[in-house]
GROMACS .gro file of C-alpha atoms in nm:
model
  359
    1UNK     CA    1  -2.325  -0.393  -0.562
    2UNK     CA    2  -2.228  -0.068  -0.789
    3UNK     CA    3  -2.602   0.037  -0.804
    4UNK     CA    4  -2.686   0.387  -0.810
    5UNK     CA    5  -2.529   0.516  -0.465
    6UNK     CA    6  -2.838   0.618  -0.197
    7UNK     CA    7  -2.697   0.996  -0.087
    8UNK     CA    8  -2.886   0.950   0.209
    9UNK     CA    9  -2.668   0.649   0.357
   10UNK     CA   10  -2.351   0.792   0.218
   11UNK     CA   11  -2.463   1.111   0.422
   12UNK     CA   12  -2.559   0.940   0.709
   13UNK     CA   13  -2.210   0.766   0.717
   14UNK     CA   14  -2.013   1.090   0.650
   15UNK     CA   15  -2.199   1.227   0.904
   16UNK     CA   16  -2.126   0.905   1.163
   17UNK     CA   17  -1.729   0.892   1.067
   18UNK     CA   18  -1.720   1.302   1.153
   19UNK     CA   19  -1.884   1.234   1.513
   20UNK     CA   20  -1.674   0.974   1.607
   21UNK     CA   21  -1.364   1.107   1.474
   22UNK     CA   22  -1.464   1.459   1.681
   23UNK     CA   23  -1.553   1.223   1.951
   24UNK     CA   24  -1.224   1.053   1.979
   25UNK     CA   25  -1.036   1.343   1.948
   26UNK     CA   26  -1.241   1.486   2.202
   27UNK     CA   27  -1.170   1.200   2.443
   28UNK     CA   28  -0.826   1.156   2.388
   29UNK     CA   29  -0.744   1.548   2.422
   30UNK     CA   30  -0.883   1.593   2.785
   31UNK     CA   31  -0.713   1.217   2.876
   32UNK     CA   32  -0.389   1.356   2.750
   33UNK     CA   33  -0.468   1.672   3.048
   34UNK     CA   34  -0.580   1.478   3.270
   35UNK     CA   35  -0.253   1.197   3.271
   36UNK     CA   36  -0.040   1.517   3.234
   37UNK     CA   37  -0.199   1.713   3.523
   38UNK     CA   38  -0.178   1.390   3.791
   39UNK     CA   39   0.191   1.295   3.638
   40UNK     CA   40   0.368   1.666   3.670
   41UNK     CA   41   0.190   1.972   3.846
   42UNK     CA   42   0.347   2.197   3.551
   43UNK     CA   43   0.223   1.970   3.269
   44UNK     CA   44  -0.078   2.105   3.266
   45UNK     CA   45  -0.012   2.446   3.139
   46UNK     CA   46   0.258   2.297   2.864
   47UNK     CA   47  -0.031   2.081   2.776
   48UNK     CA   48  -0.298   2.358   2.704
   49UNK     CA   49  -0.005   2.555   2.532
   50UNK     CA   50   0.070   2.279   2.370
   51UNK     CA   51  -0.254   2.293   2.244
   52UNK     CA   52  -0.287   2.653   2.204
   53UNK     CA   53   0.005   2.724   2.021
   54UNK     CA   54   0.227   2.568   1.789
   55UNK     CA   55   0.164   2.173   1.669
   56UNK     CA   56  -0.094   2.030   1.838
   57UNK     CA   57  -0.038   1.629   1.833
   58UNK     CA   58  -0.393   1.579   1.813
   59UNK     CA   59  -0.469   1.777   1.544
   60UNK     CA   60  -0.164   1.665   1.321
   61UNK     CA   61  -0.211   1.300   1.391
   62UNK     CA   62  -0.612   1.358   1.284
   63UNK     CA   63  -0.465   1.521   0.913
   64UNK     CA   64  -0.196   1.279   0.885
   65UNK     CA   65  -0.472   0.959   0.943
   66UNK     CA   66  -0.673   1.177   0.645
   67UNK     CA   67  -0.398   1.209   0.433
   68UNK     CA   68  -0.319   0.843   0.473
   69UNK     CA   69  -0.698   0.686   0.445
   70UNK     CA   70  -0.707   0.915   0.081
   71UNK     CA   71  -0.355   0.778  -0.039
   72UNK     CA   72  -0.474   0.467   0.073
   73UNK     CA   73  -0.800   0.469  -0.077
   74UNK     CA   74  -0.671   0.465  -0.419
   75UNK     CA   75  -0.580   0.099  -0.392
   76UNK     CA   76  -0.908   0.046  -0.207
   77UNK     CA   77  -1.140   0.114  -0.458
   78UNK     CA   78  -0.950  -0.088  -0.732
   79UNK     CA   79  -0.993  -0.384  -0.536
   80UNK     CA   80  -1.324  -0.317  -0.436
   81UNK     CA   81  -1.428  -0.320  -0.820
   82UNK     CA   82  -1.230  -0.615  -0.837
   83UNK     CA   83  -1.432  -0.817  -0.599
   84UNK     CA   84  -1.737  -0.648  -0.725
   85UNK     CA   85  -1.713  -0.765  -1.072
   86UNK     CA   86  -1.587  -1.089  -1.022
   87UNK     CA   87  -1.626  -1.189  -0.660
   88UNK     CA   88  -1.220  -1.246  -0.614
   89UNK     CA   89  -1.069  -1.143  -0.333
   90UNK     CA   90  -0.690  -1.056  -0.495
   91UNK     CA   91  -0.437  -1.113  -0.279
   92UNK     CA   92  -0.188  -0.977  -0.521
   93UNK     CA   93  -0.288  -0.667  -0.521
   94UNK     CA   94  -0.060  -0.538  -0.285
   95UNK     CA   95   0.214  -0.609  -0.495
   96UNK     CA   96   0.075  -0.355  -0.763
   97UNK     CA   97   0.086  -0.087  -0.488
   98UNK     CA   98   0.483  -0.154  -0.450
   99UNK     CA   99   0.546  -0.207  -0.825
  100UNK     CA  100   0.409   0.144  -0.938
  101UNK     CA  101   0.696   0.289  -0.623
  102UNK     CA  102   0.952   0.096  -0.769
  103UNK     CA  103   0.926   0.118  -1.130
  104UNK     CA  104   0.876   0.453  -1.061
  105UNK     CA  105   1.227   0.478  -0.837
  106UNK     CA  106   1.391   0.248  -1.111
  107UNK     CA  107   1.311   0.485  -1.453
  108UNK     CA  108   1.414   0.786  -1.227
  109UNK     CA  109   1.696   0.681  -1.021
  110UNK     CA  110   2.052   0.859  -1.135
  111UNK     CA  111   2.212   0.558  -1.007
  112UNK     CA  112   2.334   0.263  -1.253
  113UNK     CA  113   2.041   0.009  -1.235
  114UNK     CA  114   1.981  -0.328  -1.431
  115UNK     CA  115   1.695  -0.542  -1.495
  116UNK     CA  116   1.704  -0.899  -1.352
  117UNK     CA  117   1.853  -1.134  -1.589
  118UNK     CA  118   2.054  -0.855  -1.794
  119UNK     CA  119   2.372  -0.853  -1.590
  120UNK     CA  120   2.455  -0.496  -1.766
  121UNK     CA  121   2.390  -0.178  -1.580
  122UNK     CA  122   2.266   0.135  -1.699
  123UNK     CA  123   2.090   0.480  -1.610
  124UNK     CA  124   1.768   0.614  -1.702
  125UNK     CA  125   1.714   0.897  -1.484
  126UNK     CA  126   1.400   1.048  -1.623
  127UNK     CA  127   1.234   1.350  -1.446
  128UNK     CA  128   1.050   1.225  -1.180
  129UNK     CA  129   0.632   1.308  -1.333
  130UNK     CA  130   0.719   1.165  -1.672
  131UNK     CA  131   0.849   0.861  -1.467
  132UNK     CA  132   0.542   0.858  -1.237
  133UNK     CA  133   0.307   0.841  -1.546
  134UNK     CA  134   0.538   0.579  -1.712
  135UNK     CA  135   0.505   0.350  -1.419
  136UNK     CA  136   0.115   0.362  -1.407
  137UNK     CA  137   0.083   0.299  -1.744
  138UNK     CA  138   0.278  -0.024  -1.718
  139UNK     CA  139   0.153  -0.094  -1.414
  140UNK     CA  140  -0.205  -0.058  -1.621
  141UNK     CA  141  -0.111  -0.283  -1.890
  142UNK     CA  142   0.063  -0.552  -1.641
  143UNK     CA  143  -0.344  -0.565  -1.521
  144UNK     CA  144  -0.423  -0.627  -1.895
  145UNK     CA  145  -0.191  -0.903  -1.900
  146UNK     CA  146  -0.280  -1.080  -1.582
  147UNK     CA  147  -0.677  -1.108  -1.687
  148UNK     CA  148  -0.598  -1.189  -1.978
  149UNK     CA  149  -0.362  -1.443  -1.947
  150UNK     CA  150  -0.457  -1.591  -1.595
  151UNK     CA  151  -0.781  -1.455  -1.433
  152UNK     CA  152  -1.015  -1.511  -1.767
  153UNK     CA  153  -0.857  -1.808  -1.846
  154UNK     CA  154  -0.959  -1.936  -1.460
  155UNK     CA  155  -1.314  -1.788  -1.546
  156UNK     CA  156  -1.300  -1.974  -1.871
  157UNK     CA  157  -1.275  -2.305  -1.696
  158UNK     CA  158  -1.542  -2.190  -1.388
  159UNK     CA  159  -1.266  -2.246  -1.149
  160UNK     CA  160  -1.411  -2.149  -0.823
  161UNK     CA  161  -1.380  -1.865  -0.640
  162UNK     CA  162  -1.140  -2.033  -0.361
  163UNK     CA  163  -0.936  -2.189  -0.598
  164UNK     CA  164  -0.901  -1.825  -0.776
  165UNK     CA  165  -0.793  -1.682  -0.442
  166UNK     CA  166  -0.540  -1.941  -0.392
  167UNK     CA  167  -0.428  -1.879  -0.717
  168UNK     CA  168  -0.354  -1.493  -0.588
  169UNK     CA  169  -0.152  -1.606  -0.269
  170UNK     CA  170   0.049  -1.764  -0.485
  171UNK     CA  171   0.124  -1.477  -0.787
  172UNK     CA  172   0.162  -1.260  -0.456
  173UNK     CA  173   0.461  -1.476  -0.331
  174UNK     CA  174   0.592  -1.482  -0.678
  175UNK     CA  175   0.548  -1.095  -0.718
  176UNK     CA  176   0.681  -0.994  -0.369
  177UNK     CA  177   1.027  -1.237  -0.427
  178UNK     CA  178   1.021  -1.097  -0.761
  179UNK     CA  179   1.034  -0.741  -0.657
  180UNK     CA  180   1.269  -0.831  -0.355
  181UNK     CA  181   1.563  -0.991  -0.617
  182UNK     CA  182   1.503  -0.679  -0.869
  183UNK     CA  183   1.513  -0.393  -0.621
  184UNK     CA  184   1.667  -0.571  -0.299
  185UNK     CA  185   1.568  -0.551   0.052
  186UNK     CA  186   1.679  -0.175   0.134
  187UNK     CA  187   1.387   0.083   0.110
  188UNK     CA  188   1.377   0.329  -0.166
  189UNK     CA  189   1.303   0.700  -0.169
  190UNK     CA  190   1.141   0.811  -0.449
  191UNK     CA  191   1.250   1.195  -0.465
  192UNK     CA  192   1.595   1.235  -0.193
  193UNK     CA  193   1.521   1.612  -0.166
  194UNK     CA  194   1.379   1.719   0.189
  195UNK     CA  195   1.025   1.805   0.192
  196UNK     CA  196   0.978   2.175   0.324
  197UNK     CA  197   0.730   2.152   0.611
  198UNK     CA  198   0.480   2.414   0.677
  199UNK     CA  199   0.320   2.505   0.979
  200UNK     CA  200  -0.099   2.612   0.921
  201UNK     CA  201  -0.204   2.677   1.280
  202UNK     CA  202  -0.161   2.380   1.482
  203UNK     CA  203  -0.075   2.153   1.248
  204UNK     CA  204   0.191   2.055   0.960
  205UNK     CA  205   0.230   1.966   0.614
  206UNK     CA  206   0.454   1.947   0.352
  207UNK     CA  207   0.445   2.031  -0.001
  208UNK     CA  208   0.465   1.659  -0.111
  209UNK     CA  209   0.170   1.589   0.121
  210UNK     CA  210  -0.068   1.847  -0.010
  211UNK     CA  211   0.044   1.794  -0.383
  212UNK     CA  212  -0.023   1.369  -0.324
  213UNK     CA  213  -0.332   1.458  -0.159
  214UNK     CA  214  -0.460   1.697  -0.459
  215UNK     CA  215  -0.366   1.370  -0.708
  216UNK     CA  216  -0.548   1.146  -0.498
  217UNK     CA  217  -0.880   1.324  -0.453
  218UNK     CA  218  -0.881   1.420  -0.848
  219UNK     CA  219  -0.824   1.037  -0.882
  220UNK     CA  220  -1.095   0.949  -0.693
  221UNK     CA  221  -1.303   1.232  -0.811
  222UNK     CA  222  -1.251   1.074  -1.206
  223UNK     CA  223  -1.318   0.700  -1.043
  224UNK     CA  224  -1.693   0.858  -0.908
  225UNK     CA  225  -1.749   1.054  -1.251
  226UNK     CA  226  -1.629   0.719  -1.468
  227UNK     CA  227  -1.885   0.501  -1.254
  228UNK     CA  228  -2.167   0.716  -1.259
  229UNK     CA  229  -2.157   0.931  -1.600
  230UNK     CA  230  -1.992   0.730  -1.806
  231UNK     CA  231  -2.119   0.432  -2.025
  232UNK     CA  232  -1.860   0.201  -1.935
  233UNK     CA  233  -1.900   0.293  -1.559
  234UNK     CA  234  -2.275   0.226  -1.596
  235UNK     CA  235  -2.182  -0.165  -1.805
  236UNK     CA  236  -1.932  -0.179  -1.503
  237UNK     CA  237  -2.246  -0.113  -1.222
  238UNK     CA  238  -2.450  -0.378  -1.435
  239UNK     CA  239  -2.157  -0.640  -1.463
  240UNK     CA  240  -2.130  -0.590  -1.067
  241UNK     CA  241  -2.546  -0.612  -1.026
  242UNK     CA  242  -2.613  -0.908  -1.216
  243UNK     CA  243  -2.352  -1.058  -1.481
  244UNK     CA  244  -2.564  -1.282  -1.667
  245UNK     CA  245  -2.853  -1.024  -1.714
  246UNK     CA  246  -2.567  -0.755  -1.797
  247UNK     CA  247  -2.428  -1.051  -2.043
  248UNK     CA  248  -2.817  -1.101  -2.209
  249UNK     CA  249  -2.876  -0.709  -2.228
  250UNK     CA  250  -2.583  -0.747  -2.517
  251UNK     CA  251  -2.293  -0.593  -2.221
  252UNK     CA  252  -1.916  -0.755  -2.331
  253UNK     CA  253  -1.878  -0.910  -1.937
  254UNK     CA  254  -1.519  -1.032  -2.020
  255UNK     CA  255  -1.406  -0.704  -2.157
  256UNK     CA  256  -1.566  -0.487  -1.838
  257UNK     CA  257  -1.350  -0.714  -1.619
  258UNK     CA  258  -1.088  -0.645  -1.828
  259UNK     CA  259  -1.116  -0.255  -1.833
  260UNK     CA  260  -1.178  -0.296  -1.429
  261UNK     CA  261  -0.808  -0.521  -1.395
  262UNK     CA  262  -0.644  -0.253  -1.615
  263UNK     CA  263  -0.802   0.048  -1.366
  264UNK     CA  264  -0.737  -0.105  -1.029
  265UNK     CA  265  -0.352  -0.230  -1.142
  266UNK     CA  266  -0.289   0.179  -1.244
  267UNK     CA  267  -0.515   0.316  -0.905
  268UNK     CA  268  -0.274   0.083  -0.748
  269UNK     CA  269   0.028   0.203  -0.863
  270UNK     CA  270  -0.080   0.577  -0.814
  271UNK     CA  271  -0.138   0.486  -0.451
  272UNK     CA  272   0.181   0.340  -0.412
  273UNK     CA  273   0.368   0.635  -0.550
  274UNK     CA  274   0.174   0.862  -0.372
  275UNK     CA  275   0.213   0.671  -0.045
  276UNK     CA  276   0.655   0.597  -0.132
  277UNK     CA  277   0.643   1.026  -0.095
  278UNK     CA  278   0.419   1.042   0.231
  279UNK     CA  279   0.605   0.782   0.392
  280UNK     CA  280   0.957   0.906   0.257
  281UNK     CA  281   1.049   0.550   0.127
  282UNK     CA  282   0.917   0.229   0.002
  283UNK     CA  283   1.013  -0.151   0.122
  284UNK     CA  284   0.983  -0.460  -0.145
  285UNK     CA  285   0.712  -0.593   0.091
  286UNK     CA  286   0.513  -0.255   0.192
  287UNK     CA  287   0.231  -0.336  -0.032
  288UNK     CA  288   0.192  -0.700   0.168
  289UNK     CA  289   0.164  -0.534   0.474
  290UNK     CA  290  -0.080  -0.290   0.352
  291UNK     CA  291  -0.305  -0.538   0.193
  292UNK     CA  292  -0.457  -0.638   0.528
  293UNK     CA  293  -0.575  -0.265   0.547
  294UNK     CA  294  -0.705  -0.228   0.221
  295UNK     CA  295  -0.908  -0.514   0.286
  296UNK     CA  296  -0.994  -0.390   0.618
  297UNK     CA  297  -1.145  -0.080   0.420
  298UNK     CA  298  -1.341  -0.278   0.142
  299UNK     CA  299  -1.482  -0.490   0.422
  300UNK     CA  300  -1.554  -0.229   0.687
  301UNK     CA  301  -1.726   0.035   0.373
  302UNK     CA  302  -1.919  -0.307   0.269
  303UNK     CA  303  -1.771  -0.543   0.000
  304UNK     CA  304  -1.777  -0.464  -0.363
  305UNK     CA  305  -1.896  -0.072  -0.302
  306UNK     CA  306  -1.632   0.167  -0.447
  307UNK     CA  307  -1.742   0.407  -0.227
  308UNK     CA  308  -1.779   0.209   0.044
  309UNK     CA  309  -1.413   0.166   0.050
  310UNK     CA  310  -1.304   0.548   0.039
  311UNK     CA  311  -1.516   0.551   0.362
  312UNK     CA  312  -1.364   0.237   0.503
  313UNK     CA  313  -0.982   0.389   0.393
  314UNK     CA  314  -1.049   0.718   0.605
  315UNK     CA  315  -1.196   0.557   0.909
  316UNK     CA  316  -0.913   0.270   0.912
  317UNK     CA  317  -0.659   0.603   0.847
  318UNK     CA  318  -0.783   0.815   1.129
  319UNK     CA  319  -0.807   0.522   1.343
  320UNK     CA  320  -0.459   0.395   1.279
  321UNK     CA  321  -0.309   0.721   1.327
  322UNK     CA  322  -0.524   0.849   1.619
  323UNK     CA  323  -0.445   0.549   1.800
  324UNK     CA  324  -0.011   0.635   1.813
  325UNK     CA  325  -0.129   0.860   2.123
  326UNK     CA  326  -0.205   0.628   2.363
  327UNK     CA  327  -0.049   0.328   2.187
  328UNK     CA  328   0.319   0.230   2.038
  329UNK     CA  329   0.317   0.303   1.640
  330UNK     CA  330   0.401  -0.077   1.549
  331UNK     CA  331  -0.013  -0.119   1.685
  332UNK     CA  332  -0.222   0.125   1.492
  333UNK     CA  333  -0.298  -0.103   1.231
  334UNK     CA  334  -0.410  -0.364   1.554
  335UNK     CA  335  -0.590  -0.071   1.647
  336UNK     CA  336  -0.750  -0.029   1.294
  337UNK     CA  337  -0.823  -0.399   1.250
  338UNK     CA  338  -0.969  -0.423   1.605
  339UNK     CA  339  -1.229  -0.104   1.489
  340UNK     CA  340  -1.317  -0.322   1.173
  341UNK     CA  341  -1.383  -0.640   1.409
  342UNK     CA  342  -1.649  -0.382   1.657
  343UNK     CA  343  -1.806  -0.222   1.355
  344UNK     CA  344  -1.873  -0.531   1.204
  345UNK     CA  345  -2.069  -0.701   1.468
  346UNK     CA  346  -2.267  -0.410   1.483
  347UNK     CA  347  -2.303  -0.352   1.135
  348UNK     CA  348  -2.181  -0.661   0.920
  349UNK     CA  349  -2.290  -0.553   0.583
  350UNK     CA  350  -2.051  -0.254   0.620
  351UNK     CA  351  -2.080   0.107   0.643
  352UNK     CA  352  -2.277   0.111   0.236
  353UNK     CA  353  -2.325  -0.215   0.245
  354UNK     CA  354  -2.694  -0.330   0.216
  355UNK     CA  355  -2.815  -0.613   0.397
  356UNK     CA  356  -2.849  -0.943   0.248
  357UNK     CA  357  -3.060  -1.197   0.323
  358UNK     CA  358  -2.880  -1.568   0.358
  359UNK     CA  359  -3.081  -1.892   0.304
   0.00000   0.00000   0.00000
């Protein structure tokens, strides 16, 4: 599933997701005239002003689904190694997504904070970067911990892959309650400072945005060079291939998995973060409801490929985000689930998947 990636099909799909997107916006620009020139005779010059000059609500809602499908991506790809090296489909790893935001909160909050159990209250207030990197790193070695004392113990014991994924519902109930009693129900923000917006043609962005965005794409940009120049990326293609030839050609299978857990708990926690900033605030149970769209992403970029799901995450982003024109915001992830449904009976390998045959 990690084999070398064909450039052509990764091209081809690029090339598909920049039509459509163009398309839709397209579409949706001379709908928006149209409904404003038959509802108000005077709409139609705000609209093409609108358009012209100043934000354009088109344009910004295209960047912001970008900005989201990259943050979003992060947490993508770590579960799409996960299910390509072991065939799990981890329903816990939302929870890893919302961890890295609130560790990250709780080791730079100013406020007295305790840890459950220890009724005494304290404050840590570190800057917020050295808290940042703090919280991925023990959201890296919490991945450690759960492979090695749960997930390899299950593989031990060739507990099947169902089981295994009931397993996950069940950590992720744990983990979300767990989260919910240590940080409470009330969203946190991560930095309380208001981000300076700035205003690049006809769109927006703030410096938070653009700085998350940088992190994310030299994240990603280190997952592609680990996979494909590296030696352990190349034992982590094999493991995903074929396990038992990996396992005879003298690759450690059990400690790939466990370098792959450790990598998609910290990608999580980075996305998390990074997504607590773009969304000004982070719930207890954010990652849960973000865990149908990461797996929306693996699916729709085709299951196990790494890149398969940074394609899936900007499709479902523009999608979601696109659709808030026409549609009330509490749909766009409908909207985005109801794209993977279409694409799927077209295409149900995925967009990088490669077609299988069955029986």
């Amino acid at each position: 599933m990690l084999a070398t990636l064909d450039r052509r099909v990764l091209l081809r799909a690029v090339l598909v997701f920049v039509i459509a997107a163009v398309g839709v916006t397209a579409v949706l620009t001379m709908g928006g005239a149209a409904e404003a020139a038959s509802t108000d005779p005077s709409a139609a010059a705000t609209t093409t002003a609108a358009t012209t000059g100043g934000t354009n609500i088109i344009a910004q809602n295209f960047l912001n689904g970008i900005v989201f499908g990259l943050l979003l991506a992060l947490a993508s790809v770590g579960l799409s190694l996960i299910y390509g090296t072991t065939g799990l489909s981890n329903f816990a790893h939302g929870e890893m997504v919302t961890f890295g935001a609130m560790l990250t909160y709780f080791l730079a909050t100013q406020q007295p904070v305790s840890l459950p159990l220890i009724p005494v209250e304290f404050t840590i207030g570190l800057p917020f970067v050295p808290a940042a990197l703090i919280a991925v790193a023990i959201a890296s070695g919490l991945g450690w911990v759960q492979d090695k004392v749960l997930w390899s113990q299950l593989r031990r014991r060739r507990v099947g892959m169902v089981q295994q994924m009931i397993v996950s519902i069940g950590l992720s109930l744990a983990l979300v309650n767990l989260i919910q009693w240590w940080m409470g129900g009330r969203p946190v923000r991560l930095i309380q400072a208001v981000d300076p917006r700035h205003q690049y043609g006809p769109i927006q962005i703030g410096n938070q945005t653009l700085i998350s965005v940088g992190i994310a794409v030299a994240a990603l940009i280190g997952v592609a060079f680990f996979l494909q120049r590296t030696r352990l990326g190349r034992a982590t293609r094999a493991v995903s291939d074929n396990p038992a030839l990996a396992s005879a050609s003298g690759i450690k299978v059990d400690s790939i998995i466990r370098i792959v857990w450790i990598m998609a708990a910290g990608l999580a926690a980075l996305g998390g973060i990074l997504l607590a900033l773009y969304q000004q605030g982070m719930s207890f149970d954010d990652g849960t409801q973000l865990l149908m769209m990461m797996f929306a992403a693996v699916t729709l970029g085709g299951l196990g490929h790494p890149y398969g799901a940074l394609v899936g995450s900007l499709v479902i982003g523009v999608v979601a985000e696109m659709s808030t024109v026409w549609l009330p915001p509490d749909l766009k992830f409908a909207t985005a689930l109801g794209i993977l449904i279409l694409v799927l009976l077209v295409r149900p390998q995925g967009i990088l998947g490669k077609a299988e045959r069955v029986g």
